[in-house]
Amino acid sequence: MSTVSTRLPEGRYGRSTDERADHKLKIAAVVLGAVLLALVGYLAWEHVGQSKISAQVVSFQTSDDAVRIHLEVHKDADAHGYCTLRSRAADGTEVGRADFHFDEHATRIDRTVTLRTTSRGTTGELLGCHAD
């Protein structure tokens, strides 16, 4: 007994429909990947390139009704903006939040600011800085 093959002879009738569909899928995946990579690159450049103000908390001291935060700000000389600071109590509730504005023309500002709190804060946190 012989078994009848349902496959076409190799190379006789060109590529099958499945092979053509696979090829089109590969091309679509490459194009979509390139577009996605370009979009991620653009968004990263936009985020890093447009950041005119950055800061960090150097230290903080707490008391019953305030937190003194030593803040170091780096910015472009012509940039004006503000940094948002907050303090939280031991249980995690927010006890103080304020924006501190920086209008100096210096590129580095080293300042200690006082954040008033509703009760004793245990942290001094920088939430972010934004250009005006």
XYZ file of C-alpha atoms in Angstrom:
132
model
C 0.000 0.000 0.000
C 1.226 3.408 -0.796
C 0.374 6.619 0.948
C -0.838 9.501 -1.154
C 0.861 12.810 -0.353
C -1.221 15.988 -0.282
C 1.813 18.265 -0.433
C 2.753 19.981 -3.670
C 6.151 19.269 -5.181
C 8.864 21.608 -3.804
C 9.652 24.630 -6.015
C 7.136 23.761 -8.653
C 4.296 26.196 -7.936
C 6.001 29.061 -6.058
C 5.416 29.964 -2.449
C 2.289 28.843 -0.678
C -0.327 31.236 0.688
C 0.879 30.575 4.234
C 4.461 31.541 3.365
C 3.275 34.791 1.742
C 1.154 35.620 4.814
C 4.119 34.895 7.124
C 6.324 37.198 5.049
C 3.749 40.016 5.230
C 3.427 39.535 9.000
C 7.202 39.788 9.408
C 7.291 43.028 7.417
C 4.389 44.474 9.426
C 6.100 43.518 12.711
C 9.367 45.193 11.652
C 7.553 48.389 10.591
C 5.479 48.473 13.781
C 8.589 47.856 15.909
C 10.450 50.697 14.182
C 7.536 53.092 14.737
C 7.276 52.079 18.402
C 11.028 52.513 18.898
C 10.907 55.956 17.280
C 7.991 56.980 19.513
C 9.753 55.845 22.704
C 12.928 57.648 21.622
C 11.035 60.867 20.914
C 9.197 60.778 24.250
C 12.457 60.129 26.130
C 14.184 63.006 24.325
C 11.211 65.293 24.998
C 11.247 64.432 28.711
C 15.004 64.791 29.193
C 15.463 67.674 26.774
C 12.658 69.771 28.225
C 13.597 69.338 31.898
C 14.843 72.785 32.818
C 14.638 72.320 36.586
C 15.774 69.402 38.695
C 16.298 69.201 42.439
C 17.109 66.926 45.311
C 16.555 66.965 49.055
C 19.933 67.089 50.785
C 18.570 66.800 54.324
C 15.560 67.650 56.486
C 14.848 68.367 60.158
C 11.441 67.853 61.725
C 9.710 69.650 64.584
C 6.151 69.615 65.966
C 4.767 72.136 63.443
C 7.305 72.393 60.612
C 9.934 70.601 58.557
C 13.087 72.410 57.454
C 14.210 71.003 54.108
C 17.659 71.638 52.613
C 16.986 71.694 48.861
C 19.519 71.792 46.027
C 18.094 72.992 42.688
C 19.807 72.774 39.287
C 18.274 74.732 36.419
C 18.991 76.717 33.290
C 20.019 80.318 34.020
C 16.878 81.728 32.395
C 14.470 79.154 33.855
C 11.899 80.177 36.465
C 9.752 77.667 38.267
C 8.813 75.942 41.468
C 9.354 72.740 43.405
C 6.606 70.973 45.336
C 7.549 69.590 48.761
C 5.546 67.571 51.244
C 5.818 65.950 54.639
C 4.080 62.884 55.989
C 3.420 61.701 59.524
C 4.553 58.341 60.885
C 1.261 56.738 59.832
C 1.707 57.953 56.219
C -0.851 60.767 56.190
C 0.192 63.987 54.549
C 0.684 66.755 57.118
C 2.107 69.471 54.863
C 2.540 70.417 51.211
C 3.763 73.621 49.576
C 5.285 75.004 46.380
C 8.534 76.954 46.615
C 9.314 79.309 43.742
C 12.786 80.003 42.342
C 13.317 83.145 40.256
C 17.097 83.562 40.578
C 19.281 83.580 37.473
C 21.827 81.195 39.035
C 22.121 77.683 37.627
C 22.498 76.137 41.091
C 20.424 77.188 44.092
C 21.166 75.795 47.536
C 18.398 76.775 49.937
C 16.784 75.671 53.177
C 13.002 76.104 53.140
C 10.499 75.721 55.962
C 7.393 73.659 55.307
C 4.609 74.249 57.854
C 2.833 71.097 58.988
C -0.450 70.361 60.767
C 1.261 67.866 63.094
C 4.707 66.370 63.509
C 6.074 65.260 60.147
C 8.583 62.455 59.804
C 9.630 63.044 56.194
C 10.670 65.844 53.890
C 9.916 64.790 50.317
C 10.399 66.410 46.943
C 7.423 65.638 44.709
C 8.786 67.384 41.620
C 9.889 70.607 40.003
C 8.253 72.427 37.096
C 9.203 75.366 34.904
C 6.798 78.291 34.697
